[in-house]
């Protein structure tokens, strides 16, 4: 009888686990869509900015609030020159297209300031689009706190080419670099320093919210635990 109770209990655990896993996987399938339909739903819409050595910029990405704190040479939040044109350096399989607006934050660097981007909710595999990092004879580096991958690059608004961005560990090196890098994982903050001075280089960020388990996942968990409780009660009787 003890063996039968153990088998039934084990079966309930397995069933609950399978149901939870299936529901969670379904949630991931829906929410972990690698590319949204429109670029405007993927890239941050910067809405306000304060320039300076300790500047701030605030924006939105869907329901998220995104804030940047660090050096701000300048920022375009409502119109201006579209430095994301041509779009070629920003086209790859992980993003729906170049940033669709003129929004950009620009830096000079040459300091020890830690520049920090904060997301109000976890972001899945966030990306950073970059304009004019360094010059052909004046390389400029971004020293990040996380590993990244260069997704795409090419000739952009100020020139450059297909090899103008390179990396060494968590350091991005630009020689008139235009392109997109990606951080793999789930993040609420990203930070970096820009120790080399050059006037100027710019960026924006984008991505998707991290998947959240659907309510059905928690319902299945509750049913599984209730079943275990019932089996334990029968065993006592």
mmCIF file of C-alpha atoms in Angstrom:
data_model
loop_
_atom_site.group_PDB
_atom_site.id
_atom_site.type_symbol
_atom_site.label_atom_id
_atom_site.label_comp_id
_atom_site.label_asym_id
_atom_site.label_seq_id
_atom_site.Cartn_x
_atom_site.Cartn_y
_atom_site.Cartn_z
ATOM 1 C CA UNK A 1 0.000 0.000 0.000
ATOM 2 C CA UNK A 2 2.847 2.394 0.820
ATOM 3 C CA UNK A 3 4.327 1.679 -2.591
ATOM 4 C CA UNK A 4 0.993 2.448 -4.264
ATOM 5 C CA UNK A 5 0.655 5.738 -2.359
ATOM 6 C CA UNK A 6 4.195 6.668 -3.322
ATOM 7 C CA UNK A 7 3.492 5.855 -6.970
ATOM 8 C CA UNK A 8 0.285 7.898 -7.002
ATOM 9 C CA UNK A 9 1.982 10.794 -5.274
ATOM 10 C CA UNK A 10 4.898 10.656 -7.670
ATOM 11 C CA UNK A 11 2.447 10.552 -10.569
ATOM 12 C CA UNK A 12 0.699 13.688 -9.338
ATOM 13 C CA UNK A 13 4.020 15.482 -9.002
ATOM 14 C CA UNK A 14 4.916 14.505 -12.550
ATOM 15 C CA UNK A 15 1.522 15.559 -13.892
ATOM 16 C CA UNK A 16 1.674 18.918 -12.127
ATOM 17 C CA UNK A 17 5.204 19.459 -13.392
ATOM 18 C CA UNK A 18 4.199 18.637 -16.946
ATOM 19 C CA UNK A 19 1.208 20.950 -16.839
ATOM 20 C CA UNK A 20 3.264 23.776 -15.362
ATOM 21 C CA UNK A 21 6.006 23.246 -17.905
ATOM 22 C CA UNK A 22 3.540 23.168 -20.780
ATOM 23 C CA UNK A 23 1.811 26.348 -19.649
ATOM 24 C CA UNK A 24 5.101 28.126 -19.051
ATOM 25 C CA UNK A 25 6.374 27.066 -22.461
ATOM 26 C CA UNK A 26 3.198 28.372 -24.057
ATOM 27 C CA UNK A 27 3.712 31.685 -22.292
ATOM 28 C CA UNK A 28 7.294 31.800 -23.527
ATOM 29 C CA UNK A 29 6.135 31.073 -27.071
ATOM 30 C CA UNK A 30 3.714 33.988 -26.998
ATOM 31 C CA UNK A 31 5.820 36.515 -25.104
ATOM 32 C CA UNK A 32 9.292 35.572 -26.286
ATOM 33 C CA UNK A 33 8.549 36.604 -29.853
ATOM 34 C CA UNK A 34 12.020 37.545 -31.170
ATOM 35 C CA UNK A 35 10.854 40.443 -33.327
ATOM 36 C CA UNK A 36 7.761 42.660 -32.939
ATOM 37 C CA UNK A 37 5.835 43.823 -36.003
ATOM 38 C CA UNK A 38 6.913 47.464 -35.885
ATOM 39 C CA UNK A 39 10.267 49.103 -35.075
ATOM 40 C CA UNK A 40 8.393 51.762 -33.094
ATOM 41 C CA UNK A 41 7.396 49.111 -30.537
ATOM 42 C CA UNK A 42 10.982 47.880 -30.175
ATOM 43 C CA UNK A 43 13.062 51.031 -29.704
ATOM 44 C CA UNK A 44 12.837 53.468 -26.780
ATOM 45 C CA UNK A 45 10.934 56.690 -27.349
ATOM 46 C CA UNK A 46 13.037 59.239 -25.451
ATOM 47 C CA UNK A 47 10.762 61.983 -24.122
ATOM 48 C CA UNK A 48 12.795 64.312 -21.869
ATOM 49 C CA UNK A 49 16.458 65.103 -21.287
ATOM 50 C CA UNK A 50 18.797 67.165 -19.126
ATOM 51 C CA UNK A 51 22.282 67.610 -20.583
ATOM 52 C CA UNK A 52 25.475 67.731 -18.546
ATOM 53 C CA UNK A 53 28.249 65.665 -16.995
ATOM 54 C CA UNK A 54 25.600 64.121 -14.742
ATOM 55 C CA UNK A 55 22.694 64.268 -17.164
ATOM 56 C CA UNK A 56 19.491 62.275 -17.327
ATOM 57 C CA UNK A 57 17.203 61.121 -20.122
ATOM 58 C CA UNK A 58 13.800 59.473 -19.714
ATOM 59 C CA UNK A 59 11.738 57.533 -22.204
ATOM 60 C CA UNK A 60 9.178 54.810 -22.721
ATOM 61 C CA UNK A 61 9.138 51.428 -24.393
ATOM 62 C CA UNK A 62 5.582 50.211 -24.470
ATOM 63 C CA UNK A 63 4.505 49.977 -20.836
ATOM 64 C CA UNK A 64 8.088 50.312 -19.597
ATOM 65 C CA UNK A 65 9.831 53.406 -18.327
ATOM 66 C CA UNK A 66 13.468 53.636 -19.367
ATOM 67 C CA UNK A 67 15.901 56.029 -17.720
ATOM 68 C CA UNK A 68 19.484 56.917 -18.550
ATOM 69 C CA UNK A 69 21.829 58.579 -16.071
ATOM 70 C CA UNK A 70 25.342 59.643 -17.031
ATOM 71 C CA UNK A 71 27.102 61.986 -19.408
ATOM 72 C CA UNK A 72 24.749 63.698 -21.833
ATOM 73 C CA UNK A 73 26.358 65.902 -24.466
ATOM 74 C CA UNK A 74 22.972 66.311 -26.118
ATOM 75 C CA UNK A 75 19.774 64.383 -26.739
ATOM 76 C CA UNK A 76 17.101 64.493 -29.405
ATOM 77 C CA UNK A 77 13.668 63.629 -28.014
ATOM 78 C CA UNK A 78 11.302 65.278 -30.480
ATOM 79 C CA UNK A 79 12.512 65.748 -34.027
ATOM 80 C CA UNK A 80 15.886 66.691 -35.416
ATOM 81 C CA UNK A 81 18.392 64.988 -37.695
ATOM 82 C CA UNK A 82 17.862 61.281 -38.243
ATOM 83 C CA UNK A 83 21.343 59.896 -37.618
ATOM 84 C CA UNK A 84 19.981 56.330 -38.021
ATOM 85 C CA UNK A 85 19.900 56.844 -41.783
ATOM 86 C CA UNK A 86 20.965 54.825 -43.731
ATOM 87 C CA UNK A 87 19.388 51.851 -41.968
ATOM 88 C CA UNK A 88 21.827 49.197 -43.243
ATOM 89 C CA UNK A 89 24.084 48.988 -40.121
ATOM 90 C CA UNK A 90 21.053 48.301 -37.933
ATOM 91 C CA UNK A 91 19.412 45.521 -39.952
ATOM 92 C CA UNK A 92 19.700 41.979 -38.597
ATOM 93 C CA UNK A 93 17.501 39.032 -37.623
ATOM 94 C CA UNK A 94 17.101 40.139 -33.998
ATOM 95 C CA UNK A 95 15.583 43.595 -34.549
ATOM 96 C CA UNK A 96 12.692 44.737 -36.761
ATOM 97 C CA UNK A 97 14.667 47.597 -38.300
ATOM 98 C CA UNK A 98 16.621 50.739 -37.549
ATOM 99 C CA UNK A 99 15.333 53.113 -34.878
ATOM 100 C CA UNK A 100 12.380 54.716 -36.667
ATOM 101 C CA UNK A 101 12.819 58.236 -35.320
ATOM 102 C CA UNK A 102 15.519 60.804 -34.697
ATOM 103 C CA UNK A 103 15.738 59.984 -30.955
ATOM 104 C CA UNK A 104 19.360 59.685 -29.832
ATOM 105 C CA UNK A 105 21.593 60.349 -26.810
ATOM 106 C CA UNK A 106 25.116 61.617 -27.550
ATOM 107 C CA UNK A 107 28.334 61.484 -25.517
ATOM 108 C CA UNK A 108 31.883 62.782 -25.735
ATOM 109 C CA UNK A 109 33.503 60.456 -23.207
ATOM 110 C CA UNK A 110 37.010 60.883 -21.868
ATOM 111 C CA UNK A 111 35.892 60.523 -18.256
ATOM 112 C CA UNK A 112 35.282 57.929 -15.540
ATOM 113 C CA UNK A 113 31.516 58.471 -15.408
ATOM 114 C CA UNK A 114 29.475 55.283 -15.174
ATOM 115 C CA UNK A 115 26.592 55.576 -17.623
ATOM 116 C CA UNK A 116 23.559 53.561 -16.510
ATOM 117 C CA UNK A 117 20.382 52.542 -18.326
ATOM 118 C CA UNK A 118 17.566 51.349 -16.063
ATOM 119 C CA UNK A 119 14.441 49.484 -17.182
ATOM 120 C CA UNK A 120 11.336 49.561 -14.988
ATOM 121 C CA UNK A 121 10.795 45.842 -15.686
ATOM 122 C CA UNK A 122 13.151 43.074 -16.839
ATOM 123 C CA UNK A 123 14.180 43.249 -20.481
ATOM 124 C CA UNK A 124 14.964 40.176 -22.566
ATOM 125 C CA UNK A 125 18.125 40.361 -24.691
ATOM 126 C CA UNK A 126 18.223 44.169 -24.917
ATOM 127 C CA UNK A 127 20.072 45.805 -27.799
ATOM 128 C CA UNK A 128 21.965 49.056 -28.238
ATOM 129 C CA UNK A 129 22.186 50.889 -31.549
ATOM 130 C CA UNK A 130 25.299 53.036 -31.977
ATOM 131 C CA UNK A 131 26.202 55.965 -34.213
ATOM 132 C CA UNK A 132 29.748 57.107 -35.036
ATOM 133 C CA UNK A 133 31.744 55.466 -32.246
ATOM 134 C CA UNK A 134 35.297 56.739 -32.762
ATOM 135 C CA UNK A 135 37.064 57.757 -35.956
ATOM 136 C CA UNK A 136 39.329 55.871 -38.328
ATOM 137 C CA UNK A 137 42.461 57.193 -36.614
ATOM 138 C CA UNK A 138 40.897 57.763 -33.201
ATOM 139 C CA UNK A 139 39.364 54.613 -31.719
ATOM 140 C CA UNK A 140 36.872 55.023 -28.881
ATOM 141 C CA UNK A 141 35.889 52.308 -26.412
ATOM 142 C CA UNK A 142 32.776 51.496 -24.381
ATOM 143 C CA UNK A 143 33.615 49.343 -21.368
ATOM 144 C CA UNK A 144 30.455 47.418 -20.459
ATOM 145 C CA UNK A 145 29.572 45.526 -17.277
ATOM 146 C CA UNK A 146 28.121 42.600 -19.263
ATOM 147 C CA UNK A 147 29.136 40.449 -22.238
ATOM 148 C CA UNK A 148 27.618 41.382 -25.573
ATOM 149 C CA UNK A 149 27.538 40.338 -29.217
ATOM 150 C CA UNK A 150 27.908 42.579 -32.269
ATOM 151 C CA UNK A 151 24.798 41.794 -34.316
ATOM 152 C CA UNK A 152 25.354 44.044 -37.317
ATOM 153 C CA UNK A 153 27.376 46.994 -38.559
ATOM 154 C CA UNK A 154 28.079 48.918 -41.713
ATOM 155 C CA UNK A 155 28.396 52.296 -43.352
ATOM 156 C CA UNK A 156 26.259 54.788 -41.440
ATOM 157 C CA UNK A 157 25.475 58.489 -41.326
ATOM 158 C CA UNK A 158 29.115 59.492 -40.734
ATOM 159 C CA UNK A 159 30.724 56.718 -42.790
ATOM 160 C CA UNK A 160 32.558 53.705 -41.407
ATOM 161 C CA UNK A 161 32.230 50.195 -42.743
ATOM 162 C CA UNK A 162 31.644 46.521 -42.047
ATOM 163 C CA UNK A 163 34.630 46.212 -39.670
ATOM 164 C CA UNK A 164 34.487 49.563 -37.895
ATOM 165 C CA UNK A 165 33.203 47.961 -34.680
ATOM 166 C CA UNK A 166 35.175 45.287 -32.854
ATOM 167 C CA UNK A 167 35.267 43.874 -29.359
ATOM 168 C CA UNK A 168 37.689 42.615 -26.789
ATOM 169 C CA UNK A 169 35.893 40.840 -23.972
ATOM 170 C CA UNK A 170 33.274 43.269 -22.658
ATOM 171 C CA UNK A 171 34.865 46.258 -24.418
ATOM 172 C CA UNK A 172 33.387 47.652 -27.636
ATOM 173 C CA UNK A 173 35.881 49.480 -29.859
ATOM 174 C CA UNK A 174 34.763 51.837 -32.590
ATOM 175 C CA UNK A 175 36.569 53.410 -35.518
ATOM 176 C CA UNK A 176 33.660 55.346 -36.984
ATOM 177 C CA UNK A 177 31.445 52.458 -35.944
ATOM 178 C CA UNK A 178 27.715 52.271 -36.690
ATOM 179 C CA UNK A 179 25.793 49.152 -35.689
ATOM 180 C CA UNK A 180 23.864 47.129 -33.125
ATOM 181 C CA UNK A 181 25.075 45.089 -30.151
ATOM 182 C CA UNK A 182 23.019 42.727 -27.994
ATOM 183 C CA UNK A 183 23.221 41.624 -24.369
ATOM 184 C CA UNK A 184 22.001 38.055 -23.914
ATOM 185 C CA UNK A 185 19.814 37.422 -20.890
ATOM 186 C CA UNK A 186 17.337 39.317 -18.742
ATOM 187 C CA UNK A 187 18.334 42.772 -17.496
ATOM 188 C CA UNK A 188 16.970 45.669 -15.464
ATOM 189 C CA UNK A 189 20.164 47.740 -15.823
ATOM 190 C CA UNK A 190 23.065 48.135 -18.228
ATOM 191 C CA UNK A 191 26.146 50.222 -17.495
ATOM 192 C CA UNK A 192 29.390 51.229 -19.141
ATOM 193 C CA UNK A 193 32.147 53.837 -19.178
ATOM 194 C CA UNK A 194 33.597 55.777 -22.116
ATOM 195 C CA UNK A 195 37.215 56.568 -21.180
ATOM 196 C CA UNK A 196 38.230 57.947 -24.617
ATOM 197 C CA UNK A 197 37.129 61.434 -25.665
ATOM 198 C CA UNK A 198 35.722 62.129 -29.127
ATOM 199 C CA UNK A 199 33.130 64.627 -30.293
ATOM 200 C CA UNK A 200 30.757 62.833 -30.619
ATOM 201 C CA UNK A 201 29.123 59.352 -30.581
ATOM 202 C CA UNK A 202 25.516 58.397 -29.865
ATOM 203 C CA UNK A 203 23.212 55.543 -28.952
ATOM 204 C CA UNK A 204 19.701 54.360 -28.207
ATOM 205 C CA UNK A 205 18.366 51.089 -26.805
ATOM 206 C CA UNK A 206 15.571 48.651 -27.537
ATOM 207 C CA UNK A 207 14.215 45.192 -26.859
ATOM 208 C CA UNK A 208 11.304 43.223 -25.439
ATOM 209 C CA UNK A 209 9.956 42.672 -21.946
ATOM 210 C CA UNK A 210 11.053 39.371 -20.416
ATOM 211 C CA UNK A 211 8.388 36.613 -20.563
ATOM 212 C CA UNK A 212 6.098 36.376 -17.524
ATOM 213 C CA UNK A 213 4.318 33.093 -16.634
ATOM 214 C CA UNK A 214 0.636 33.174 -17.537
ATOM 215 C CA UNK A 215 -1.990 32.861 -14.759
ATOM 216 C CA UNK A 216 -2.665 29.285 -15.896
ATOM 217 C CA UNK A 217 0.816 28.325 -14.718
ATOM 218 C CA UNK A 218 0.009 29.250 -11.141
ATOM 219 C CA UNK A 219 -3.400 27.541 -11.401
ATOM 220 C CA UNK A 220 -1.742 24.283 -12.446
ATOM 221 C CA UNK A 221 0.716 24.580 -9.587
ATOM 222 C CA UNK A 222 -2.152 25.041 -7.153
ATOM 223 C CA UNK A 223 -3.954 21.976 -8.510
ATOM 224 C CA UNK A 224 -0.811 19.897 -8.204
ATOM 225 C CA UNK A 225 -0.237 20.927 -4.598
ATOM 226 C CA UNK A 226 -3.909 20.292 -3.770
ATOM 227 C CA UNK A 227 -3.601 16.783 -5.165
ATOM 228 C CA UNK A 228 -0.538 16.128 -3.037
ATOM 229 C CA UNK A 229 -2.411 17.320 0.020
ATOM 230 C CA UNK A 230 -5.305 14.970 -0.734
ATOM 231 C CA UNK A 231 -2.984 11.993 -1.088
ATOM 232 C CA UNK A 232 -1.312 12.817 2.205
ATOM 233 C CA UNK A 233 -4.721 12.984 3.903
ATOM 234 C CA UNK A 234 -5.769 9.603 2.492
ATOM 235 C CA UNK A 235 -2.557 8.058 3.717
ATOM 236 C CA UNK A 236 -3.284 9.157 7.263
ATOM 237 C CA UNK A 237 -6.790 7.598 7.078
#
